PDB file of C-alpha atoms in Angstrom:
ATOM      1  CA  GLY N   1      81.447  98.523  89.889  1.00 38.00           C
ATOM      2  CA  GLY N   2      83.347  99.157  86.528  1.00 37.00           C
ATOM      3  CA  ARG N   3      80.545 101.512  85.020  1.00 40.00           C
ATOM      4  CA  GLU N   4      80.074 104.684  87.285  1.00 42.00           C
ATOM      5  CA  GLN N   5      78.634 107.697  85.350  1.00 47.00           C
ATOM      6  CA  GLU N   6      77.950 111.388  85.969  1.00 50.00           C
ATOM      7  CA  ALA N   7      75.076 111.972  88.200  1.00 55.00           C
ATOM      8  CA  SER N   8      72.182 113.612  86.316  1.00 60.00           C
ATOM      9  CA  GLU N   9      70.779 116.803  87.960  1.00 67.00           C
ATOM     10  CA  GLY N  10      67.112 117.196  89.139  1.00 72.00           C
ATOM     11  CA  SER N  11      65.187 119.853  90.774  1.00 81.00           C
ATOM     12  CA  VAL N  12      66.078 121.820  93.801  1.00 82.00           C
ATOM     13  CA  ARG N  13      63.695 120.920  96.615  1.00 79.00           C
ATOM     14  CA  THR N  14      63.091 122.848  99.815  1.00 76.00           C
ATOM     15  CA  PHE N  15      62.886 120.688 103.108  1.00 77.00           C
ATOM     16  CA  ARG N  16      62.791 121.587 106.812  1.00 77.00           C
ATOM     17  CA  GLY N  17      66.545 121.646 107.375  1.00 75.00           C
ATOM     18  CA  GLY N  18      67.459 123.347 103.871  1.00 83.00           C
ATOM     19  CA  ASN N  19      67.525 123.288 100.030  1.00 91.00           C
ATOM     20  CA  CYS N  20      68.701 119.996  98.447  1.00 93.00           C
ATOM     21  CA  THR N  21      69.162 119.044  94.741  1.00 94.00           C
ATOM     22  CA  GLU N  22      67.478 115.888  93.670  1.00 95.00           C
ATOM     23  CA  LYS N  23      69.922 113.874  91.600  1.00 95.00           C
ATOM     24  CA  TRP N  24      70.222 110.377  89.801  1.00 96.00           C
ATOM     25  CA  PHE N  25      73.093 108.130  89.662  1.00 96.00           C
ATOM     26  CA  ASP N  26      73.689 105.151  87.467  1.00 95.00           C
ATOM     27  CA  GLN N  27      74.196 101.932  89.300  1.00 96.00           C
ATOM     28  CA  VAL N  28      74.813  98.187  88.445  1.00 93.00           C
ATOM     29  CA  VAL N  29      71.914  96.124  89.306  1.00 94.00           C
ATOM     30  CA  ASP N  30      74.334  93.371  90.762  1.00 94.00           C
ATOM     31  CA  HIS N  31      77.851  94.689  92.079  1.00 94.00           C
ATOM     32  CA  PHE N  32      78.995  91.120  92.635  1.00 92.00           C
ATOM     33  CA  SER N  33      78.721  89.833  89.195  1.00 85.00           C
ATOM     34  CA  TRP N  34      81.748  89.398  87.139  1.00 76.00           C
ATOM     35  CA  LYS N  35      79.778  90.400  84.193  1.00 67.00           C
ATOM     36  CA  SER N  36      78.861  93.668  85.470  1.00 57.00           C
ATOM     37  CA  ALA N  37      82.538  94.332  86.311  1.00 53.00           C
ATOM     38  CA  ALA N  38      83.438  93.514  82.996  1.00 50.00           C
ATOM     39  CA  GLY N  39      80.778  95.698  81.205  1.00 52.00           C
ATOM     40  CA  ALA N  40      79.096  92.546  79.603  1.00 49.00           C
ATOM     41  CA  GLN N  41      75.646  92.620  78.255  1.00 51.00           C
ATOM     42  CA  GLY N  42      73.022  89.896  78.931  1.00 50.00           C
ATOM     43  CA  GLY N  43      70.466  89.520  81.858  1.00 55.00           C
ATOM     44  CA  ALA N  44      69.048  91.844  84.484  1.00 59.00           C
ATOM     45  CA  GLU N  45      72.096  91.652  86.562  1.00 59.00           C
ATOM     46  CA  GLU N  46      74.303  93.178  83.999  1.00 66.00           C
ATOM     47  CA  GLY N  47      71.880  96.038  83.570  1.00 86.00           C
ATOM     48  CA  THR N  48      72.064  99.657  85.235  1.00 91.00           C
ATOM     49  CA  TRP N  49      69.603 101.530  87.022  1.00 94.00           C
ATOM     50  CA  LYS N  50      68.967 105.185  88.376  1.00 96.00           C
ATOM     51  CA  GLN N  51      69.494 105.533  92.027  1.00 97.00           C
ATOM     52  CA  ARG N  52      67.906 108.768  93.704  1.00 96.00           C
ATOM     53  CA  TYR N  53      69.813 110.917  96.141  1.00 97.00           C
ATOM     54  CA  PHE N  54      69.822 114.233  97.639  1.00 96.00           C
ATOM     55  CA  PHE N  55      72.701 116.784  97.383  1.00 96.00           C
ATOM     56  CA  CYS N  56      72.691 119.369  99.918  1.00 95.00           C
ATOM     57  CA  ASP N  57      75.640 121.974  99.909  1.00 94.00           C
ATOM     58  CA  ASP N  58      74.274 125.038 101.339  1.00 93.00           C
ATOM     59  CA  HIS N  59      77.016 124.683 104.031  1.00 93.00           C
ATOM     60  CA  TRP N  60      79.760 123.152 102.357  1.00 94.00           C
ATOM     61  CA  SER N  61      82.933 124.828 102.851  1.00 91.00           C
ATOM     62  CA  LYS N  62      86.023 125.242 100.846  1.00 85.00           C
ATOM     63  CA  ALA N  63      89.513 126.135 102.090  1.00 79.00           C
ATOM     64  CA  ALA N  64      92.053 128.149 100.270  1.00 75.00           C
ATOM     65  CA  ASN N  65      93.621 125.305  99.080  1.00 76.00           C
ATOM     66  CA  GLY N  66      90.556 123.888  97.518  1.00 76.00           C
ATOM     67  CA  VAL N  67      90.003 121.167 100.189  1.00 81.00           C
ATOM     68  CA  ARG N  68      86.356 120.760 100.883  1.00 89.00           C
ATOM     69  CA  GLY N  69      84.614 120.235 104.223  1.00 93.00           C
ATOM     70  CA  PRO N  70      83.382 116.789 105.341  1.00 95.00           C
ATOM     71  CA  ILE N  71      80.550 114.922 103.631  1.00 96.00           C
ATOM     72  CA  PHE N  72      77.707 113.725 106.032  1.00 97.00           C
ATOM     73  CA  PHE N  73      76.133 110.517 104.286  1.00 98.00           C
ATOM     74  CA  TYR N  74      72.841 109.276 105.060  1.00 97.00           C
ATOM     75  CA  CYS N  75      72.446 105.668 104.650  1.00 97.00           C
ATOM     76  CA  GLY N  76      68.874 105.304 103.212  1.00 96.00           C
ATOM     77  CA  ASN N  77      66.865 102.494 104.921  1.00 94.00           C
ATOM     78  CA  GLU N  78      63.441 100.847 104.131  1.00 94.00           C
ATOM     79  CA  ALA N  79      61.297 103.819 102.838  1.00 95.00           C
ATOM     80  CA  ASN N  80      61.434 106.838 100.513  1.00 95.00           C
ATOM     81  CA  VAL N  81      64.477 108.838 101.387  1.00 95.00           C
ATOM     82  CA  GLU N  82      62.531 112.102 101.229  1.00 94.00           C
ATOM     83  CA  GLY N  83      61.200 111.358 104.830  1.00 92.00           C
ATOM     84  CA  TYR N  84      64.825 110.990 106.156  1.00 93.00           C
ATOM     85  CA  VAL N  85      65.827 114.182 104.473  1.00 94.00           C
ATOM     86  CA  SER N  86      63.367 116.003 106.670  1.00 89.00           C
ATOM     87  CA  ALA N  87      63.790 114.032 109.725  1.00 87.00           C
ATOM     88  CA  THR N  88      67.359 113.714 110.200  1.00 88.00           C
ATOM     89  CA  GLY N  89      68.028 116.710 112.494  1.00 90.00           C
ATOM     90  CA  LEU N  90      71.431 115.816 113.523  1.00 94.00           C
ATOM     91  CA  MET N  91      72.943 116.210 110.118  1.00 95.00           C
ATOM     92  CA  TRP N  92      71.396 119.424 109.543  1.00 94.00           C
ATOM     93  CA  GLU N  93      71.990 120.919 113.010  1.00 94.00           C
ATOM     94  CA  ASN N  94      75.749 120.399 112.554  1.00 95.00           C
ATOM     95  CA  ALA N  95      76.227 120.970 109.072  1.00 94.00           C
ATOM     96  CA  ALA N  96      76.955 124.741 109.334  1.00 93.00           C
ATOM     97  CA  GLU N  97      79.434 124.197 112.266  1.00 94.00           C
ATOM     98  CA  PHE N  98      81.296 121.574 110.297  1.00 94.00           C
ATOM     99  CA  GLY N  99      81.185 123.034 106.864  1.00 94.00           C
ATOM    100  CA  ALA N 100      79.504 119.693 105.777  1.00 95.00           C
ATOM    101  CA  LEU N 101      77.963 118.526 102.451  1.00 95.00           C
ATOM    102  CA  LEU N 102      75.012 116.545 103.267  1.00 96.00           C
ATOM    103  CA  VAL N 103      74.000 113.524 100.958  1.00 97.00           C
ATOM    104  CA  PHE N 104      70.961 111.427 101.347  1.00 97.00           C
ATOM    105  CA  ALA N 105      71.046 108.134  99.590  1.00 98.00           C
ATOM    106  CA  GLU N 106      67.837 106.000  98.807  1.00 98.00           C
ATOM    107  CA  HIS N 107      67.975 102.313  99.453  1.00 98.00           C
ATOM    108  CA  ARG N 108      67.397 100.296  96.405  1.00 98.00           C
ATOM    109  CA  TYR N 109      63.926  99.040  96.041  1.00 97.00           C
ATOM    110  CA  TYR N 110      62.494 101.748  97.985  1.00 96.00           C
ATOM    111  CA  GLY N 111      60.902 105.393  96.981  1.00 96.00           C
ATOM    112  CA  GLU N 112      61.758 105.853  93.401  1.00 96.00           C
ATOM    113  CA  SER N 113      65.028 103.853  93.414  1.00 97.00           C
ATOM    114  CA  LEU N 114      63.932 100.660  91.422  1.00 96.00           C
ATOM    115  CA  PRO N 115      66.550  98.479  90.091  1.00 95.00           C
ATOM    116  CA  LEU N 116      64.233  96.515  87.707  1.00 94.00           C
ATOM    117  CA  GLY N 117      61.719  99.004  87.331  1.00 93.00           C
ATOM    118  CA  GLU N 118      57.980  97.513  87.672  1.00 92.00           C
ATOM    119  CA  ALA N 119      59.176  94.041  87.789  1.00 93.00           C
ATOM    120  CA  SER N 120      61.463  95.125  90.981  1.00 94.00           C
ATOM    121  CA  HIS N 121      58.949  93.853  93.608  1.00 94.00           C
ATOM    122  CA  THR N 122      58.358  90.417  92.065  1.00 94.00           C
ATOM    123  CA  PRO N 123      59.856  87.350  93.503  1.00 92.00           C
ATOM    124  CA  TYR N 124      62.420  87.104  90.599  1.00 90.00           C
ATOM    125  CA  GLY N 125      63.239  90.756  90.910  1.00 91.00           C
ATOM    126  CA  LEU N 126      63.805  90.890  94.747  1.00 94.00           C
ATOM    127  CA  ARG N 127      66.854  88.693  94.445  1.00 93.00           C
ATOM    128  CA  PHE N 128      69.093  91.702  94.231  1.00 95.00           C
ATOM    129  CA  LEU N 129      67.586  93.186  97.375  1.00 96.00           C
ATOM    130  CA  SER N 130      70.287  92.952 100.159  1.00 96.00           C
ATOM    131  CA  HIS N 131      72.214  94.899 102.535  1.00 96.00           C
ATOM    132  CA  GLU N 132      75.213  93.851 100.711  1.00 97.00           C
ATOM    133  CA  GLN N 133      74.247  95.400  97.325  1.00 97.00           C
ATOM    134  CA  ALA N 134      72.996  98.445  99.040  1.00 98.00           C
ATOM    135  CA  LEU N 135      76.328  99.058 100.793  1.00 98.00           C
ATOM    136  CA  ALA N 136      77.933  98.455  97.424  1.00 98.00           C
ATOM    137  CA  ASP N 137      75.740 101.356  96.085  1.00 98.00           C
ATOM    138  CA  TYR N 138      76.493 103.606  98.601  1.00 98.00           C
ATOM    139  CA  ALA N 139      80.276 103.145  98.274  1.00 98.00           C
ATOM    140  CA  THR N 140      80.013 103.381  94.581  1.00 97.00           C
ATOM    141  CA  LEU N 141      78.084 106.732  94.968  1.00 97.00           C
ATOM    142  CA  LEU N 142      80.390 108.173  97.552  1.00 96.00           C
ATOM    143  CA  ARG N 143      83.635 107.350  95.770  1.00 95.00           C
ATOM    144  CA  THR N 144      82.373 108.692  92.523  1.00 95.00           C
ATOM    145  CA  LEU N 145      81.334 112.127  94.231  1.00 94.00           C
ATOM    146  CA  THR N 146      84.667 112.417  95.609  1.00 91.00           C
ATOM    147  CA  LEU N 147      86.987 111.396  92.864  1.00 88.00           C
ATOM    148  CA  PRO N 148      86.825 114.902  90.952  1.00 86.00           C
ATOM    149  CA  LEU N 149      87.968 116.820  94.263  1.00 86.00           C
ATOM    150  CA  PRO N 150      91.443 117.880  95.024  1.00 78.00           C
ATOM    151  CA  ALA N 151      93.354 115.943  97.325  1.00 74.00           C
ATOM    152  CA  PRO N 152      93.017 115.045 100.211  1.00 81.00           C
ATOM    153  CA  SER N 153      89.532 114.038  99.683  1.00 84.00           C
ATOM    154  CA  PRO N 154      86.949 115.256 102.405  1.00 90.00           C
ATOM    155  CA  ARG N 155      86.306 112.784 105.065  1.00 93.00           C
ATOM    156  CA  ALA N 156      82.866 111.276 105.172  1.00 96.00           C
ATOM    157  CA  ILE N 157      80.882 110.234 108.070  1.00 97.00           C
ATOM    158  CA  ALA N 158      77.803 107.721 107.641  1.00 98.00           C
ATOM    159  CA  PHE N 159      74.565 108.555 109.397  1.00 97.00           C
ATOM    160  CA  GLY N 160      71.682 105.988 109.933  1.00 96.00           C
ATOM    161  CA  GLY N 161      68.852 104.859 112.615  1.00 93.00           C
ATOM    162  CA  SER N 162      67.501 101.563 113.092  1.00 92.00           C
ATOM    163  CA  TYR N 163      68.367  99.361 109.927  1.00 94.00           C
ATOM    164  CA  GLY N 164      69.963 102.536 108.538  1.00 95.00           C
ATOM    165  CA  GLY N 165      72.139 102.653 111.599  1.00 95.00           C
ATOM    166  CA  MET N 166      73.100  99.086 110.976  1.00 96.00           C
ATOM    167  CA  LEU N 167      74.001  99.928 107.408  1.00 97.00           C
ATOM    168  CA  ALA N 168      76.167 102.855 108.732  1.00 97.00           C
ATOM    169  CA  ALA N 169      77.971 100.783 111.182  1.00 96.00           C
ATOM    170  CA  TRP N 170      78.620  98.171 108.429  1.00 97.00           C
ATOM    171  CA  PHE N 171      79.508 100.695 105.896  1.00 98.00           C
ATOM    172  CA  ARG N 172      82.357 101.634 108.141  1.00 97.00           C
ATOM    173  CA  PHE N 173      83.291  97.967 108.652  1.00 96.00           C
ATOM    174  CA  LYS N 174      83.365  96.976 105.228  1.00 97.00           C
ATOM    175  CA  TYR N 175      84.565 100.152 103.363  1.00 97.00           C
ATOM    176  CA  PRO N 176      86.876 101.757 105.833  1.00 97.00           C
ATOM    177  CA  HIS N 177      88.785 103.435 102.751  1.00 95.00           C
ATOM    178  CA  ILE N 178      85.621 105.294 101.827  1.00 95.00           C
ATOM    179  CA  ILE N 179      84.045 106.136 105.349  1.00 96.00           C
ATOM    180  CA  SER N 180      85.881 107.629 108.159  1.00 96.00           C
ATOM    181  CA  GLY N 181      83.300 107.215 110.795  1.00 97.00           C
ATOM    182  CA  ALA N 182      79.788 106.277 111.486  1.00 97.00           C
ATOM    183  CA  ILE N 183      77.050 107.335 113.661  1.00 96.00           C
ATOM    184  CA  ALA N 184      74.646 104.415 114.107  1.00 95.00           C
ATOM    185  CA  ALA N 185      71.549 105.287 116.121  1.00 92.00           C
ATOM    186  CA  SER N 186      69.469 102.659 117.778  1.00 88.00           C
ATOM    187  CA  ALA N 187      71.209 100.242 115.581  1.00 88.00           C
ATOM    188  CA  PRO N 188      70.471  96.587 116.460  1.00 86.00           C
ATOM    189  CA  VAL N 189      73.754  95.226 114.901  1.00 88.00           C
ATOM    190  CA  LEU N 190      73.778  92.484 117.736  1.00 84.00           C
ATOM    191  CA  ALA N 191      70.364  91.227 117.087  1.00 83.00           C
ATOM    192  CA  PHE N 192      70.922  88.016 115.567  1.00 83.00           C
ATOM    193  CA  GLU N 193      70.483  84.509 116.702  1.00 83.00           C
ATOM    194  CA  GLY N 194      73.586  82.421 117.481  1.00 85.00           C
ATOM    195  CA  LEU N 195      75.768  85.401 119.167  1.00 82.00           C
ATOM    196  CA  THR N 196      77.319  84.972 122.469  1.00 82.00           C
ATOM    197  CA  PRO N 197      76.111  86.469 124.741  1.00 81.00           C
ATOM    198  CA  ALA N 198      72.654  85.390 123.247  1.00 83.00           C
ATOM    199  CA  TYR N 199      70.425  88.439 122.064  1.00 82.00           C
ATOM    200  CA  ASP N 200      67.313  88.727 124.319  1.00 82.00           C
ATOM    201  CA  PHE N 201      64.304  89.164 122.119  1.00 80.00           C
ATOM    202  CA  GLU N 202      61.833  89.318 124.824  1.00 85.00           C
ATOM    203  CA  SER N 203      63.692  92.233 126.610  1.00 82.00           C
ATOM    204  CA  TYR N 204      63.779  94.295 123.315  1.00 76.00           C
ATOM    205  CA  TRP N 205      60.140  94.123 122.541  1.00 83.00           C
ATOM    206  CA  ALA N 206      59.227  94.616 126.310  1.00 89.00           C
ATOM    207  CA  THR N 207      61.238  97.940 125.984  1.00 83.00           C
ATOM    208  CA  VAL N 208      59.679  98.859 122.558  1.00 83.00           C
ATOM    209  CA  THR N 209      56.139  98.238 124.070  1.00 91.00           C
ATOM    210  CA  HIS N 210      57.022 100.278 126.942  1.00 90.00           C
ATOM    211  CA  ALA N 211      58.284 103.109 125.168  1.00 86.00           C
ATOM    212  CA  VAL N 212      55.368 103.345 122.718  1.00 89.00           C
ATOM    213  CA  SER N 213      52.692 103.065 125.635  1.00 90.00           C
ATOM    214  CA  ALA N 214      54.554 105.864 127.460  1.00 86.00           C
ATOM    215  CA  SER N 215      54.525 108.070 124.209  1.00 78.00           C
ATOM    216  CA  THR N 216      50.948 107.454 123.394  1.00 79.00           C
ATOM    217  CA  HIS N 217      49.416 107.523 126.953  1.00 68.00           C
ATOM    218  CA  THR N 218      47.301 110.446 127.957  1.00 61.00           C
ATOM    219  CA  PRO N 219      45.885 110.664 131.350  1.00 59.00           C
ATOM    220  CA  SER N 220      42.233 110.814 131.759  1.00 55.00           C
ATOM    221  CA  SER N 221      40.306 112.877 134.624  1.00 50.00           C
ATOM    222  CA  SER N 222      39.042 109.473 136.121  1.00 50.00           C
ATOM    223  CA  SER N 223      42.671 108.568 136.969  1.00 49.00           C
ATOM    224  CA  SER N 224      43.445 111.752 138.771  1.00 48.00           C
ATOM    225  CA  PRO N 225      43.914 111.823 142.681  1.00 49.00           C
ATOM    226  CA  SER N 226      40.694 113.842 143.269  1.00 49.00           C
ATOM    227  CA  SER N 227      38.279 111.128 141.974  1.00 46.00           C
ATOM    228  CA  SER N 228      38.298 108.408 144.571  1.00 45.00           C
ATOM    229  CA  SER N 229      37.181 104.965 143.834  1.00 45.00           C
ATOM    230  CA  SER N 230      36.252 104.392 147.623  1.00 45.00           C
ATOM    231  CA  SER N 231      33.190 106.673 147.663  1.00 46.00           C
ATOM    232  CA  PRO N 232      29.946 105.023 148.805  1.00 44.00           C
ATOM    233  CA  SER N 233      28.199 104.946 145.418  1.00 45.00           C
ATOM    234  CA  SER N 234      31.165 103.318 143.894  1.00 44.00           C
ATOM    235  CA  SER N 235      31.500 100.622 146.374  1.00 44.00           C
ATOM    236  CA  SER N 236      27.739  99.903 146.792  1.00 44.00           C
ATOM    237  CA  SER N 237      27.710  99.283 143.087  1.00 45.00           C
ATOM    238  CA  SER N 238      30.678  96.865 142.965  1.00 46.00           C
ATOM    239  CA  PRO N 239      29.714  93.004 142.908  1.00 47.00           C
ATOM    240  CA  SER N 240      29.947  91.546 146.171  1.00 42.00           C
TER     241      SER N 240
END
């Protein structure tokens, strides 16, 4: 995009992993419109909107030559990003050891990051909801965050799970000059029809069902070995 601007500061928030500053960044609505790139004014696609992200720099190290530690970048997925700030333990657990800055970006159309305001979730407004636009948001945000830093720019690693993991992997593929690596957890990047070998949807859902059943099952006293179903009372009451 041709109209990146400075991020606006928000409040400092305390999460389970540490403190983060809530910030806002001016994004273009449509990264792939020639009018947006030229700064032209017109329809909704030429406008800008405020993308929310959390900036967590408690552990961000700085070498004697001014070079900063790496950036751990969370690719927000289909929910309010605050939940991922609290739940993404892997980033927090490794931040101090690597001297890393943590950035949690909110996916467009979720949480408080609404490209078209109240009209975002109308059929007309949803035309700018795509993973391509979301990845361009992340690339623009991350590039702008690193531009003021002394060379060489810090390495950035993308993190994400499920759909967010897909975004992390695709981020590395599509923007290798911005992202140095990706940790894509439970990312079904091959879960599409038409691939060879074919994706087995039935096995996927069978695994999900088994995992959910195992995590929610609580053994009852009636299923213990001490309660036998072969007692005379139970056998006499069974239908013949």
